[in-house]
Short mmCIF file of N, CA and C in Angstrom, two decimals:
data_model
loop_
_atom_site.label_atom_id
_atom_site.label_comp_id
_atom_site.label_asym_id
_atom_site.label_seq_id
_atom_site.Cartn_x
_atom_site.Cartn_y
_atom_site.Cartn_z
N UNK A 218 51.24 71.08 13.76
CA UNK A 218 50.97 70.53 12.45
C UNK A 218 52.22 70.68 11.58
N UNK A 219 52.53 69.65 10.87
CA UNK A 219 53.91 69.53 9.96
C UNK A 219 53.33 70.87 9.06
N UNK A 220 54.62 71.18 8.09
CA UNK A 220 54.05 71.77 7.13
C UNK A 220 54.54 70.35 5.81
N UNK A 221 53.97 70.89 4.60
CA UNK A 221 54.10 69.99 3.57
C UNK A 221 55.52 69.79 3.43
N UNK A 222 56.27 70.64 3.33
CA UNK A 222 57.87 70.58 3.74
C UNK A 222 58.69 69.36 4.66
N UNK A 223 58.03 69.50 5.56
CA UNK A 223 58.50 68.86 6.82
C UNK A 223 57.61 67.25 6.26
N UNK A 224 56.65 67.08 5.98
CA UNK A 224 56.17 66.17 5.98
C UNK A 224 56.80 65.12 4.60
N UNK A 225 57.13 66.28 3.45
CA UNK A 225 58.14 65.56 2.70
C UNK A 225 59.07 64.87 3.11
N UNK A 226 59.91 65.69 3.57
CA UNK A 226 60.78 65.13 4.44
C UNK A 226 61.24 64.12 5.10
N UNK A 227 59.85 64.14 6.57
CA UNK A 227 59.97 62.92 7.29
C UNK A 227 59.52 61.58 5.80
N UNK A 228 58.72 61.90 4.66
CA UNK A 228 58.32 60.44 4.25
C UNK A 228 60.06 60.06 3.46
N UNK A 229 60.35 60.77 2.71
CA UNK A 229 61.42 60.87 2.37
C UNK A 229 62.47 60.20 3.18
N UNK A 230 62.54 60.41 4.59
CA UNK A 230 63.42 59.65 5.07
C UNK A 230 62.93 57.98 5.23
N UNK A 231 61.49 58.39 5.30
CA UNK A 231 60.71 56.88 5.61
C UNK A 231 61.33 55.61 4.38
N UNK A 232 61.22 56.32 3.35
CA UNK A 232 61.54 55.24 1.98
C UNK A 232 62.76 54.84 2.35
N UNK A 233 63.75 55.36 2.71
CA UNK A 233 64.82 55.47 2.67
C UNK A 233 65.26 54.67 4.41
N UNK A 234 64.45 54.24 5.06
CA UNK A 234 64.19 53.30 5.99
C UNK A 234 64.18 53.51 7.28
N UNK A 235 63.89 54.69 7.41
CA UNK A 235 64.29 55.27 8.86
C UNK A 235 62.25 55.49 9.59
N UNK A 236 62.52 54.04 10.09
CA UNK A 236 61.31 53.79 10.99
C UNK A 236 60.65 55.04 11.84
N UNK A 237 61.74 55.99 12.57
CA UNK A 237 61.17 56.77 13.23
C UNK A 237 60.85 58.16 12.64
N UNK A 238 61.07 58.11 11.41
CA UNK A 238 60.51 59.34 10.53
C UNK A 238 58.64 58.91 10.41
N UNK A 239 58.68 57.59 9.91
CA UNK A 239 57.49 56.81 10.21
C UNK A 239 56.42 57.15 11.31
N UNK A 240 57.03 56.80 12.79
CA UNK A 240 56.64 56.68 14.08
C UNK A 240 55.77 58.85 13.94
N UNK A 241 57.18 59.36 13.24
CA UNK A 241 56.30 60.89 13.49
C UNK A 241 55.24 61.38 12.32
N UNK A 242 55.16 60.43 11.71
CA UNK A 242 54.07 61.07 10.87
C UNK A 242 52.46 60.18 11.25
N UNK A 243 52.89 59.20 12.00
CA UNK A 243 51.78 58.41 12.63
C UNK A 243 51.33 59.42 13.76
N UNK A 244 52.64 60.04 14.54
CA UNK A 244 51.84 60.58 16.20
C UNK A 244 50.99 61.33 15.38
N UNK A 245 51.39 62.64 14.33
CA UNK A 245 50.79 63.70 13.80
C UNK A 245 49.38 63.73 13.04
N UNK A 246 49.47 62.01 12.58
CA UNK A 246 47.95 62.08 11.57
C UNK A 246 47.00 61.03 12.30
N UNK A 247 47.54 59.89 13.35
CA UNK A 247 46.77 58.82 13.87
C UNK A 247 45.68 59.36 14.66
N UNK A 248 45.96 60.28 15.16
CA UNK A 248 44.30 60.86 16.13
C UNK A 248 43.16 61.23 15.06
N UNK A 249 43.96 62.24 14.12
CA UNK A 249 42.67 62.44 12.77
C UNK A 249 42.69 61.29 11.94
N UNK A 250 43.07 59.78 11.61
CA UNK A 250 42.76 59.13 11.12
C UNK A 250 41.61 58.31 11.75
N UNK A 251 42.00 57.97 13.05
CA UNK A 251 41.53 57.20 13.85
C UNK A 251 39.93 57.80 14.73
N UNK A 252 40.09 59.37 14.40
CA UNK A 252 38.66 60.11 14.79
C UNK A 252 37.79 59.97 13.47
N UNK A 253 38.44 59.82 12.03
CA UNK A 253 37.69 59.89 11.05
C UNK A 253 36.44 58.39 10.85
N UNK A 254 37.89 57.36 11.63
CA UNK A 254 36.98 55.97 11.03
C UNK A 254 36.55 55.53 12.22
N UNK A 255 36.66 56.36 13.41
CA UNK A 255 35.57 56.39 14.54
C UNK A 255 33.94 56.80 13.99
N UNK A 256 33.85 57.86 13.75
CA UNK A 256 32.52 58.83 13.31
C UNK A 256 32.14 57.18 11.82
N UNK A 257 32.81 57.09 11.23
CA UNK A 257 32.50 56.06 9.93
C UNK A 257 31.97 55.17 10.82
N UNK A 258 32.48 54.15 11.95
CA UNK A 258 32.03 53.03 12.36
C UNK A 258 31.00 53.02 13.33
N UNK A 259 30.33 54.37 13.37
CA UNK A 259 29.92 54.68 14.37
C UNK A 259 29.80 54.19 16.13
N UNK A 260 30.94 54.90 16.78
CA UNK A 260 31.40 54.70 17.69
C UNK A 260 32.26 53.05 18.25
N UNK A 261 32.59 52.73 17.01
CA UNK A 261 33.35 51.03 17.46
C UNK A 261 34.75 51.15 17.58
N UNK A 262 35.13 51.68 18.82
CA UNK A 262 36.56 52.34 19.34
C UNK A 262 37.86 50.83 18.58
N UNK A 263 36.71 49.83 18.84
CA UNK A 263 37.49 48.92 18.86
C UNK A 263 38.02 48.38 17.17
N UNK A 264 36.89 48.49 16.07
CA UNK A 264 37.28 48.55 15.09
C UNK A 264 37.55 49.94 14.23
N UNK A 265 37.40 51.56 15.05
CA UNK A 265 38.15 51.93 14.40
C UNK A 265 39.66 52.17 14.83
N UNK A 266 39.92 51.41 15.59
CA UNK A 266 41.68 50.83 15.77
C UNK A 266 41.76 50.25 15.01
N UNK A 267 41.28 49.06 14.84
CA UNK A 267 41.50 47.66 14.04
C UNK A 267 42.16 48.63 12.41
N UNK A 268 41.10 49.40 12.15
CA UNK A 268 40.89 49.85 10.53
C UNK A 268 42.24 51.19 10.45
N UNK A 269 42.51 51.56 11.95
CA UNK A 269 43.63 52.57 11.89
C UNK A 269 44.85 52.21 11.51
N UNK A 270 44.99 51.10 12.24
CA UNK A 270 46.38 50.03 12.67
C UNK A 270 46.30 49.92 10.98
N UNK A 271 45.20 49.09 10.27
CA UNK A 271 45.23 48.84 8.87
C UNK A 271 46.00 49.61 7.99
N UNK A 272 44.96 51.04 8.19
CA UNK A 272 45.59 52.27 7.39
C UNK A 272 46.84 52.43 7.00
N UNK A 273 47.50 52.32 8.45
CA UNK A 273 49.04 53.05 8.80
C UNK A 273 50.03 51.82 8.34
N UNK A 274 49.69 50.76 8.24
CA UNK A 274 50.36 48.95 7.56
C UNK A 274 50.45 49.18 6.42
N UNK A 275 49.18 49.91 5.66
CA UNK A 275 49.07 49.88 4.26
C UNK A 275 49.88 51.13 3.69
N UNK A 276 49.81 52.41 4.54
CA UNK A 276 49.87 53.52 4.09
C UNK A 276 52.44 53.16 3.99
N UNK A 277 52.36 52.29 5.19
CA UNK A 277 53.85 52.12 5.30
C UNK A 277 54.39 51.29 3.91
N UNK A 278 53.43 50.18 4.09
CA UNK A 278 54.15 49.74 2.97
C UNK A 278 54.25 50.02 1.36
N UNK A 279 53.09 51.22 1.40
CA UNK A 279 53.16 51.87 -0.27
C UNK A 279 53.71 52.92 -0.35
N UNK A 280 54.79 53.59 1.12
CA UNK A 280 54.54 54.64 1.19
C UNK A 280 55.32 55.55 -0.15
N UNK A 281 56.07 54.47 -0.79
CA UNK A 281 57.21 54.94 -2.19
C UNK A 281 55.90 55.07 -3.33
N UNK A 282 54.53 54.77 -3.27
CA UNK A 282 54.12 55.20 -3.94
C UNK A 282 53.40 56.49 -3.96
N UNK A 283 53.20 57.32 -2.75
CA UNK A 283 52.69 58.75 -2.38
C UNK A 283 54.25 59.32 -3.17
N UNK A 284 53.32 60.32 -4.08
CA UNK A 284 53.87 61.53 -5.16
C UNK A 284 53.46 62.68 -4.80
N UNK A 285 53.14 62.83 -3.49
CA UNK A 285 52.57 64.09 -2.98
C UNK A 285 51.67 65.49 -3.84
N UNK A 286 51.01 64.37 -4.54
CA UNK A 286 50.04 65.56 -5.32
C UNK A 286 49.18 65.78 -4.58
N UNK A 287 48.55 65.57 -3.83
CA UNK A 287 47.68 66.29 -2.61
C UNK A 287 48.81 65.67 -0.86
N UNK A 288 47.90 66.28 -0.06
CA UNK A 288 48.45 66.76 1.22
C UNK A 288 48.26 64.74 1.59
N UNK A 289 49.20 64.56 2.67
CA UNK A 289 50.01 63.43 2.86
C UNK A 289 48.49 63.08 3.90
N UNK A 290 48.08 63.78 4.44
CA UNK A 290 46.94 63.49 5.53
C UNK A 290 45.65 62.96 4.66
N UNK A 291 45.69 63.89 3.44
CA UNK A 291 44.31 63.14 2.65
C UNK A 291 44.54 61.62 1.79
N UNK A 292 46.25 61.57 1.50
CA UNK A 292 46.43 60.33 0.99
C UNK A 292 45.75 59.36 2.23
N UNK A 293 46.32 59.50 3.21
CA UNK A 293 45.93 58.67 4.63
C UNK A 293 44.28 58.66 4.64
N UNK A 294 43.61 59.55 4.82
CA UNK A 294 42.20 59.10 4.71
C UNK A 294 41.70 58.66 3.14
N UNK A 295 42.55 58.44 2.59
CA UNK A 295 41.83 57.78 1.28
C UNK A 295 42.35 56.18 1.66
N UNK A 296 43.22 56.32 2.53
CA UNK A 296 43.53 54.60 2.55
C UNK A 296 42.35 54.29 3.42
N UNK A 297 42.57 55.08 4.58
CA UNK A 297 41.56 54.70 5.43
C UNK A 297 40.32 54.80 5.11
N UNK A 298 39.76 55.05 4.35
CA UNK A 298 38.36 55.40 3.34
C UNK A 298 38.30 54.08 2.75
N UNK A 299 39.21 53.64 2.49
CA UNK A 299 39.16 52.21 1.38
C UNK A 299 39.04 51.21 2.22
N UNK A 300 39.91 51.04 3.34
CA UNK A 300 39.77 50.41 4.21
C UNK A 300 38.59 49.98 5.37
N UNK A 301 38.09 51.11 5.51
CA UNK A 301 36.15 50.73 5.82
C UNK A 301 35.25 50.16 4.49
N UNK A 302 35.43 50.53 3.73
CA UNK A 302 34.31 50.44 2.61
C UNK A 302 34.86 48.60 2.05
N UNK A 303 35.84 48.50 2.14
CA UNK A 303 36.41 46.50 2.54
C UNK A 303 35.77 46.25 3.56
N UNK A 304 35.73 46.72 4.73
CA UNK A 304 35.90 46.26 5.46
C UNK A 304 34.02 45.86 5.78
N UNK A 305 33.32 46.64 5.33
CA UNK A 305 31.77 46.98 5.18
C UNK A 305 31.49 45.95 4.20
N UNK A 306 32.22 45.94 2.86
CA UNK A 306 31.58 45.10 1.90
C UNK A 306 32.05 43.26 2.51
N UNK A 307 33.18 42.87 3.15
CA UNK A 307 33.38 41.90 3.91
C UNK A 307 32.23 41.49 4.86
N UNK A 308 31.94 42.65 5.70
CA UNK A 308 30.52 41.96 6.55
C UNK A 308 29.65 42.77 6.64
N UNK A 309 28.93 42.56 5.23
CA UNK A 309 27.54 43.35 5.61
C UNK A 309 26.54 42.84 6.16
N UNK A 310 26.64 41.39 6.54
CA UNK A 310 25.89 41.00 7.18
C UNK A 310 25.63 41.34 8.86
N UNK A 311 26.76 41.92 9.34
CA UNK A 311 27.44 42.12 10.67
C UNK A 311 27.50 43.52 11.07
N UNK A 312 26.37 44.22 10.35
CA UNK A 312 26.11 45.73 10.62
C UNK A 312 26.02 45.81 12.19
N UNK A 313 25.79 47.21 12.91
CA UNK A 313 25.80 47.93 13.89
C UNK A 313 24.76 47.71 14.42
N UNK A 314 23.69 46.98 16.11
CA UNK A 314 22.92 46.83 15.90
C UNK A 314 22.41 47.96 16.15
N UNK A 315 20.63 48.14 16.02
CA UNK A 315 20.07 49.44 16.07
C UNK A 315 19.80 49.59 17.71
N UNK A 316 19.74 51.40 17.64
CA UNK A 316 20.32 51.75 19.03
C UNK A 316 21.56 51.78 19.37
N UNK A 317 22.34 51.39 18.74
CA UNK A 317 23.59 51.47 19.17
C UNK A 317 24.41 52.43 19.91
N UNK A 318 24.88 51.97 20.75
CA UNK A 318 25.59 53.13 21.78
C UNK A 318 26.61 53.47 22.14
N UNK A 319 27.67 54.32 22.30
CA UNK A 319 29.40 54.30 21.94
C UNK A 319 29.29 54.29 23.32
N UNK A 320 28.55 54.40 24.41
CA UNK A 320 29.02 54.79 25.93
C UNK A 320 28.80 56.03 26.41
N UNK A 321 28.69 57.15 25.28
CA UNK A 321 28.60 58.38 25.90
C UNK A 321 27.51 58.54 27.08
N UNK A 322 25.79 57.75 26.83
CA UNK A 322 25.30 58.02 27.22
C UNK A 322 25.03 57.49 28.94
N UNK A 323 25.95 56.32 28.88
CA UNK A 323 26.50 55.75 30.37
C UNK A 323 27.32 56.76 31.40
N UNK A 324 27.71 57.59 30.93
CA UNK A 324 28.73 58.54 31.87
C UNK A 324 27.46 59.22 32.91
N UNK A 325 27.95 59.53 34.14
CA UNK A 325 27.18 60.36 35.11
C UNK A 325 27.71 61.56 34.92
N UNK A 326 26.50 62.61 34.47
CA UNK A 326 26.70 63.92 34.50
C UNK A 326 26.79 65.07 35.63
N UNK A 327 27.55 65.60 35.83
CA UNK A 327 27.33 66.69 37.13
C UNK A 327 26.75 67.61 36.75
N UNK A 328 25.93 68.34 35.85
CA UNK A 328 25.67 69.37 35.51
C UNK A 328 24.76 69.43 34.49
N UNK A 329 23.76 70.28 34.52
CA UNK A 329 22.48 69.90 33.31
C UNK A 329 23.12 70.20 31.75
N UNK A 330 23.98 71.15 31.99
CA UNK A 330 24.87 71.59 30.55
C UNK A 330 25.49 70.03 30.18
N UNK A 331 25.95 69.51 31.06
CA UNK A 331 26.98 68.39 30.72
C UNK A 331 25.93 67.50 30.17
N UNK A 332 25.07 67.39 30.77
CA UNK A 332 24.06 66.11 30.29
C UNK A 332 23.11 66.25 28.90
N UNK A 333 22.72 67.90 28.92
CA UNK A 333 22.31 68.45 27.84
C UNK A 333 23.28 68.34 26.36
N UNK A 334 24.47 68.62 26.79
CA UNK A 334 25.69 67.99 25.79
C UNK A 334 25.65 66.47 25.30
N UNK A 335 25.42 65.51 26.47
CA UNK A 335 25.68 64.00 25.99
C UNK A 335 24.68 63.83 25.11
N UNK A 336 23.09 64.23 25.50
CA UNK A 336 22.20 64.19 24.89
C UNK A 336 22.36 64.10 23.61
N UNK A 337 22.71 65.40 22.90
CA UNK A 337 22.90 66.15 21.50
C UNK A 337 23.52 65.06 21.25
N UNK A 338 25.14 64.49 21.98
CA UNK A 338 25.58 64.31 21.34
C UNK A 338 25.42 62.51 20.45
N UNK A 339 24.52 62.09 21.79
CA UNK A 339 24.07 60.51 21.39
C UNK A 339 22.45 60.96 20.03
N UNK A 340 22.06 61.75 19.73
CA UNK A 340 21.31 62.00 19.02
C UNK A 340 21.78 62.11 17.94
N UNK A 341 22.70 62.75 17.89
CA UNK A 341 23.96 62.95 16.39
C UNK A 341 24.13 61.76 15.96
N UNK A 342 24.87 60.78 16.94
CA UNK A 342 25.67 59.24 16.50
C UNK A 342 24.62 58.27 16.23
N UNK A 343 23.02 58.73 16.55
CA UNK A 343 22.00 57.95 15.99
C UNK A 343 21.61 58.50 14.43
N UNK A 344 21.32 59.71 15.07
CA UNK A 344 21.19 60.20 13.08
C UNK A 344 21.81 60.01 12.51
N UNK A 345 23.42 59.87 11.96
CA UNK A 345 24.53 58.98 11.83
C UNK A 345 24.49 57.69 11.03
N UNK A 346 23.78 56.98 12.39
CA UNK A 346 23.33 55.68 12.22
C UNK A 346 22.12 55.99 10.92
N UNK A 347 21.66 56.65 10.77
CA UNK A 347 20.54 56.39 9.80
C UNK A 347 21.01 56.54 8.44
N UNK A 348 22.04 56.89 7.97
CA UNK A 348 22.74 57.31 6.49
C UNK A 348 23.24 56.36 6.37
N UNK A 349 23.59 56.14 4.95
CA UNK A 349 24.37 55.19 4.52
C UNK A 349 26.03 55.40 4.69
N UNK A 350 26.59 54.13 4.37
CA UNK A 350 27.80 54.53 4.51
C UNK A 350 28.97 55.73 3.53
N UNK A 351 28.15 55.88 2.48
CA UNK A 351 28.94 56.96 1.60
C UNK A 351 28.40 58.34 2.03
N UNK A 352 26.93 58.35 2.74
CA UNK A 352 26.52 59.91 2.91
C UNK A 352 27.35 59.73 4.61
N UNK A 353 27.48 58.90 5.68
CA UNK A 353 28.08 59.08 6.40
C UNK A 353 29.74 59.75 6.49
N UNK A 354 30.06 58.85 5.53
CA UNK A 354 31.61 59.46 5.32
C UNK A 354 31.51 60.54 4.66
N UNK A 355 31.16 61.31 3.71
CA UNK A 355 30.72 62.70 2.91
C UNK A 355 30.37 63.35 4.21
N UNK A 356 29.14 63.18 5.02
CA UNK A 356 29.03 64.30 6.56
C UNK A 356 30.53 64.26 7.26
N UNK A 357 31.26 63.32 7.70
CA UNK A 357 32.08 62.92 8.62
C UNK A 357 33.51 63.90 8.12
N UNK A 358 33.48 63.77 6.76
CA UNK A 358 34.67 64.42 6.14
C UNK A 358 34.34 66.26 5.93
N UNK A 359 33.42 66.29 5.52
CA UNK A 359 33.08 67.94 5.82
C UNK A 359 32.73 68.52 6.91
N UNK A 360 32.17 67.96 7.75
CA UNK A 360 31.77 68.71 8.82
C UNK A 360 32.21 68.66 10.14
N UNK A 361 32.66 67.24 10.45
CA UNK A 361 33.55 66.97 11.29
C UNK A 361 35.12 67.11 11.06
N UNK A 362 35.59 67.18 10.34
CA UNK A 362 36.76 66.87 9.60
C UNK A 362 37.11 68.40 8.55
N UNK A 363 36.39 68.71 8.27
CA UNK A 363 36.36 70.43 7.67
C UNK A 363 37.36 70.48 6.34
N UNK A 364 36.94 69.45 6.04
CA UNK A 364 37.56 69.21 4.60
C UNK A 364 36.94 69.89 3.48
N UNK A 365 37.56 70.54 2.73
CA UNK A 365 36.81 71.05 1.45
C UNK A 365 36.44 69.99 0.13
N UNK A 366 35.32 70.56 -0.38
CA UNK A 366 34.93 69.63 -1.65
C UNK A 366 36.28 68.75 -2.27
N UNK A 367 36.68 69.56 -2.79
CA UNK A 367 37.78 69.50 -3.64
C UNK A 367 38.67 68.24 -2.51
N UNK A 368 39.01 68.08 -1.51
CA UNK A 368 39.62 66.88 -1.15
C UNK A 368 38.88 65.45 -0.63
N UNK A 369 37.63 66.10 -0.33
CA UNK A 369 36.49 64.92 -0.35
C UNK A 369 36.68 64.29 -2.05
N UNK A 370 36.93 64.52 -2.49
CA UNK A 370 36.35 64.19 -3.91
C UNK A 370 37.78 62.80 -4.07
N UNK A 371 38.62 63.74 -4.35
CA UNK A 371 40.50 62.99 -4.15
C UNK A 371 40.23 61.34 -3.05
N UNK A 372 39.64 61.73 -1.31
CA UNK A 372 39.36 61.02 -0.91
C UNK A 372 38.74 59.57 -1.16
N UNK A 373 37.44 59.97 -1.71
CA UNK A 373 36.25 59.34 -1.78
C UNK A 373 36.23 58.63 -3.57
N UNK A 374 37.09 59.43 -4.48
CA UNK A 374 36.77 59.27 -5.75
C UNK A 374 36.21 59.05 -6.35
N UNK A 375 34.79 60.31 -5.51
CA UNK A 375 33.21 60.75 -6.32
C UNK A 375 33.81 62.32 -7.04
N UNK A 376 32.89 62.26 -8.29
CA UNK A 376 33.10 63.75 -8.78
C UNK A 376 32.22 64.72 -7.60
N UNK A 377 32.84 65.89 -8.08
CA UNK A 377 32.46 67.05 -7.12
C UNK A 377 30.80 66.92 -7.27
N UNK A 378 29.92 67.21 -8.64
CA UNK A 378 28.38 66.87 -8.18
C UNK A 378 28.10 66.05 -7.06
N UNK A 379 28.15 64.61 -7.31
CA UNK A 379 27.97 63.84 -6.72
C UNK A 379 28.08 63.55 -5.36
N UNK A 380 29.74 64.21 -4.49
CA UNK A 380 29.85 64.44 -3.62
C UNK A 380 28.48 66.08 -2.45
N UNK A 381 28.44 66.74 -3.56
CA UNK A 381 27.89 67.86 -2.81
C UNK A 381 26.27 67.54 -3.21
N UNK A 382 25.89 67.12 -4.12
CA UNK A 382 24.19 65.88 -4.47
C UNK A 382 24.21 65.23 -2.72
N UNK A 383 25.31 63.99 -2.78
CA UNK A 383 24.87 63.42 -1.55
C UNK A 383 24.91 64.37 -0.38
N UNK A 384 26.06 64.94 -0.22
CA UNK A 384 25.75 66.01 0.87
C UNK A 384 24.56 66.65 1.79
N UNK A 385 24.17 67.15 0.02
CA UNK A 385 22.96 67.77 0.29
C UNK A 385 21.48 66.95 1.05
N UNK A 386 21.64 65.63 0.49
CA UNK A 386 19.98 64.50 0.77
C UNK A 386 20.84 64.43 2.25
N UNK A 387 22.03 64.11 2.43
CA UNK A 387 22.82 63.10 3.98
C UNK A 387 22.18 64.55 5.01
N UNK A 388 22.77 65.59 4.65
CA UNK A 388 21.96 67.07 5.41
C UNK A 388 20.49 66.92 5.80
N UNK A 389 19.67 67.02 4.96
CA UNK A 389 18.26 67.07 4.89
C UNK A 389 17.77 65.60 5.84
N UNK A 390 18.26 64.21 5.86
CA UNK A 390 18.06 63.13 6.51
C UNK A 390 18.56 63.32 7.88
N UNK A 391 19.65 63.74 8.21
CA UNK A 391 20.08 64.22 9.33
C UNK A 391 18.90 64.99 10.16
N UNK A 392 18.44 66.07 9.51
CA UNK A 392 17.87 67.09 10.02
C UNK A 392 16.56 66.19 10.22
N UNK A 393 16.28 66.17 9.62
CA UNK A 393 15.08 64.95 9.56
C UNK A 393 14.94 63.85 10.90
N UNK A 394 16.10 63.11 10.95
CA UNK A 394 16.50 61.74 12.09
C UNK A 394 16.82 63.13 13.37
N UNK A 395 17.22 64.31 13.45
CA UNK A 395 17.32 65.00 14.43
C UNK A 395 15.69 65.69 15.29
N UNK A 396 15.09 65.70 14.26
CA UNK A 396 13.72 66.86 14.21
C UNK A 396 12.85 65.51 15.11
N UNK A 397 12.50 64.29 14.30
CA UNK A 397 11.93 63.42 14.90
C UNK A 397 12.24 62.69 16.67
N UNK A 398 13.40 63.39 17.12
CA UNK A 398 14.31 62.99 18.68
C UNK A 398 13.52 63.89 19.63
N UNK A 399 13.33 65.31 19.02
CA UNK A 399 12.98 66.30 19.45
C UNK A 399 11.61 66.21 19.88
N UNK A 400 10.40 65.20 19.17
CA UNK A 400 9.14 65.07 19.57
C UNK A 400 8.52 63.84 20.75
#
């Protein structure tokens, strides 16, 4: 992991036109960008590339406007945050259909642990499926992502209530869409 130092740095050289200062702040943040607006699209490998590739286009060409008042990784998921929530209000007609399935549950398991794992884990990406898209991204960014309030907020640009309000109902629905799998 860069430190904030280093990450100055490489952007610093970025403005200043040096592509492969670029190339290293993509290897370092594209897996956590691209896992964030995975969990958001629920499991659409294919558009959360599409929305990554976006990110990192958008995030290059403003990059003279990052003033590094928060960490260079949360500027990046605020692009990429903006960039689903376009990309959602563009086709809401063209939602996810229900049931939807990333593949996990196609794999052959060798082992009851392994299969007991896929299980959980296609139960998760359905409960998931049942939130909206702002309590999805609020779960996705704290719990998967282990972000604190305070940069969800920067992210998302909900006040702190509001962010830890939805939290709280996206929790309780979860548990809820989980409890009902179980019967």
């Amino acid at each position: 992991m860069l430190s904030k130092i280093e990450e100055i740095s490489l952007i610093a050289k970025c403005v200043a036109g040096d592509d492969r200062a670029f190339e290293k702040l993509v290897n370092e943040h594209g897996p956590a960008v691209r896992n964030f607006l995975f969990r958001l699209t629920l499991g659409d490998a294919a558009l959360a590339d599409d929305l990554a590739q976006e990110t990192f286009l958008k995030a290059y060409s403003g990059l003279h406007l990052f003033h590094a008042l928060s960490r260079f990784r949360t500027w990046l998921f605020t692009i990429a945050y903006n960039e689903f929530v376009s990309y959602m209000r563009r086709n809401r007609e063209e939602r996810l259909p229900d049931g939807f399935d990333n593949g996990i549950g196609q794999r052959e398991n060798s082992s009851e642990k392994e299969s007991l794992h896929t299980e959980l884990r296609h139960d998760i990406q359905q409960a998931l499926a049942a939130l909206s898209d702002t309590e999805r991204t609020l779960i996705t960014l704290f719990y998967f992502d282990d972000l604190p309030i305070k940069e969800i907020c920067k992210i998302t640009a909900l006040p702190s209530g509001t962010v830890k309000s939805y939290l709280s109902r996206a929790k309780n629905k979860l548990a809820k869409e989980l409890e009902s799998y179980e019967k």
